[in-house]
mmCIF file of C-alpha atoms in Angstrom:
data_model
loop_
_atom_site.group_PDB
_atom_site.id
_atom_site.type_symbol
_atom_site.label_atom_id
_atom_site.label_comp_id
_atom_site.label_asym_id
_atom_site.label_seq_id
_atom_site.Cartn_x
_atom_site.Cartn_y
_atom_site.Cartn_z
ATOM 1 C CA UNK G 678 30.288 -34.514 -16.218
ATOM 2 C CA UNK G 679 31.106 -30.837 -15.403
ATOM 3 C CA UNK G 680 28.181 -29.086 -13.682
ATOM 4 C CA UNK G 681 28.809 -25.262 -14.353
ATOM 5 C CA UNK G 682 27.119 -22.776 -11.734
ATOM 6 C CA UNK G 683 25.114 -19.973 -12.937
ATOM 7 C CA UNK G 684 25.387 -16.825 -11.077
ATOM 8 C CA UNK G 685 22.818 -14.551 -9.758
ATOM 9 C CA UNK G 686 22.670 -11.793 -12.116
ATOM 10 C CA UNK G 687 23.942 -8.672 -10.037
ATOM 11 C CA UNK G 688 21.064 -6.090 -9.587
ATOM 12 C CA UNK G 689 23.101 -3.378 -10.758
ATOM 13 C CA UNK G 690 23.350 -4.887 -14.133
ATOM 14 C CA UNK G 691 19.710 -5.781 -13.999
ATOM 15 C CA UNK G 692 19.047 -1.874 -13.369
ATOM 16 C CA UNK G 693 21.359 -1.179 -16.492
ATOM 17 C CA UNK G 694 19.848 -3.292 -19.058
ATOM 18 C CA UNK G 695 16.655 -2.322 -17.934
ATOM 19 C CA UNK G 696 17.626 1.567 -18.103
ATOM 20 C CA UNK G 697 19.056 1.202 -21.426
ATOM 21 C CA UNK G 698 15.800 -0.621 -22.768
ATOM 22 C CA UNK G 699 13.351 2.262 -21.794
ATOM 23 C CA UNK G 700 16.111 4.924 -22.726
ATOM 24 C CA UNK G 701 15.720 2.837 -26.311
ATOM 25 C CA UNK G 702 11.595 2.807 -25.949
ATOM 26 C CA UNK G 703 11.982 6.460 -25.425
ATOM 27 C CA UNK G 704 13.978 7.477 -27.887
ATOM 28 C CA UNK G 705 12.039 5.339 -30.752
ATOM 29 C CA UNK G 706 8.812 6.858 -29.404
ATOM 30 C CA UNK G 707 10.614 10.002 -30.262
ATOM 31 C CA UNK G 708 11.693 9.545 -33.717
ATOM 32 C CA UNK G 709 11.970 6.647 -35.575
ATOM 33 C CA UNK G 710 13.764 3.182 -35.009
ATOM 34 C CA UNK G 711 16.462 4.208 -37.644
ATOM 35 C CA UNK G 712 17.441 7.429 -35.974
ATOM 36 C CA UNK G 713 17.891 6.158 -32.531
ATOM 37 C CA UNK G 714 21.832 5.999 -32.334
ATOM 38 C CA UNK G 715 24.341 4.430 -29.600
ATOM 39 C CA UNK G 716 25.391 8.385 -28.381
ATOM 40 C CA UNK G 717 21.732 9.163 -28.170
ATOM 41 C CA UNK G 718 20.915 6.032 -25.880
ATOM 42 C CA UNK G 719 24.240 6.561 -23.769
ATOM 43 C CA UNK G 720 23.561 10.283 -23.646
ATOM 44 C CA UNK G 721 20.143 10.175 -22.449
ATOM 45 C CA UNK G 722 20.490 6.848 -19.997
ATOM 46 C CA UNK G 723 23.923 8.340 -18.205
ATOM 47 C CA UNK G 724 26.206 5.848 -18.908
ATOM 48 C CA UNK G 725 29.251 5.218 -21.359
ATOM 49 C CA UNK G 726 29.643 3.581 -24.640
ATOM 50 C CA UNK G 727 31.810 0.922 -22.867
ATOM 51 C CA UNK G 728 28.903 0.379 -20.605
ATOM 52 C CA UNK G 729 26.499 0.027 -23.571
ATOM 53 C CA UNK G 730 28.664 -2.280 -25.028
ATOM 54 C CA UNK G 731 29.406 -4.778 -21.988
ATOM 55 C CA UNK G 732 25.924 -5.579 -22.229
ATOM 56 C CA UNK G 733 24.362 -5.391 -25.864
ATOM 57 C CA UNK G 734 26.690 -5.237 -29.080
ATOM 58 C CA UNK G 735 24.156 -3.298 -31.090
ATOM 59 C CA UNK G 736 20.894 -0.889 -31.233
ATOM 60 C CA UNK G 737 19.313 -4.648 -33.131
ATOM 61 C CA UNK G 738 20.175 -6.278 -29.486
ATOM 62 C CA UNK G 739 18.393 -3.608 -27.757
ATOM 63 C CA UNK G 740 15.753 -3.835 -30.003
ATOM 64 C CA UNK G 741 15.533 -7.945 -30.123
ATOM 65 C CA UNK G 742 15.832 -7.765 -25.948
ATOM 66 C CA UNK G 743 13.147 -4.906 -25.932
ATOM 67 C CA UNK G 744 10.934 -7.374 -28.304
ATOM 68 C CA UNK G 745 11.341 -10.593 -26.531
ATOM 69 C CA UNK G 746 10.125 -9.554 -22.916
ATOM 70 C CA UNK G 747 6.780 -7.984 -25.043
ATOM 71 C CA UNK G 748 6.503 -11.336 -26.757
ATOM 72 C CA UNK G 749 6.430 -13.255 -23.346
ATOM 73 C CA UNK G 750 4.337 -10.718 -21.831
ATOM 74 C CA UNK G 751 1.722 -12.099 -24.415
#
């Protein structure tokens, strides 16, 4: 059997994710959930749409990530 090593997540693209989840928090607080865009979240976290996408393919993923760490929370 193959035993595959996981890496450490770098803590770079810890602080990422977790920069683009309360850019999205933000930004829903502001208007609503269907008005948030990609450019807005980019724009207002500082970082590029190729950034965005190497770590969630949609505002959804954002917004399931963003859910799940509330639902463990509880």
């Amino acid at each position: 059997m193959v035993e595959i090593k996981r890496r450490k997540t770098d803590r770079r693209t810890l602080y990422t994710i977790r920069v683009i989840k309360d850019t999205f928090i933000k930004l829903v607080k502001e208007k609503s959930y269907s008005k948030v865009t990609i450019t807005q979240i980019c724009r207002e976290a500082d970082i590029t749409r190729s950034t965005f996408y190497l770590h969630f393919t949609s505002i959804t993923d954002v917004l399931n990530a963003v859910l799940s760490i509330y639902i463990s929370h509880q």
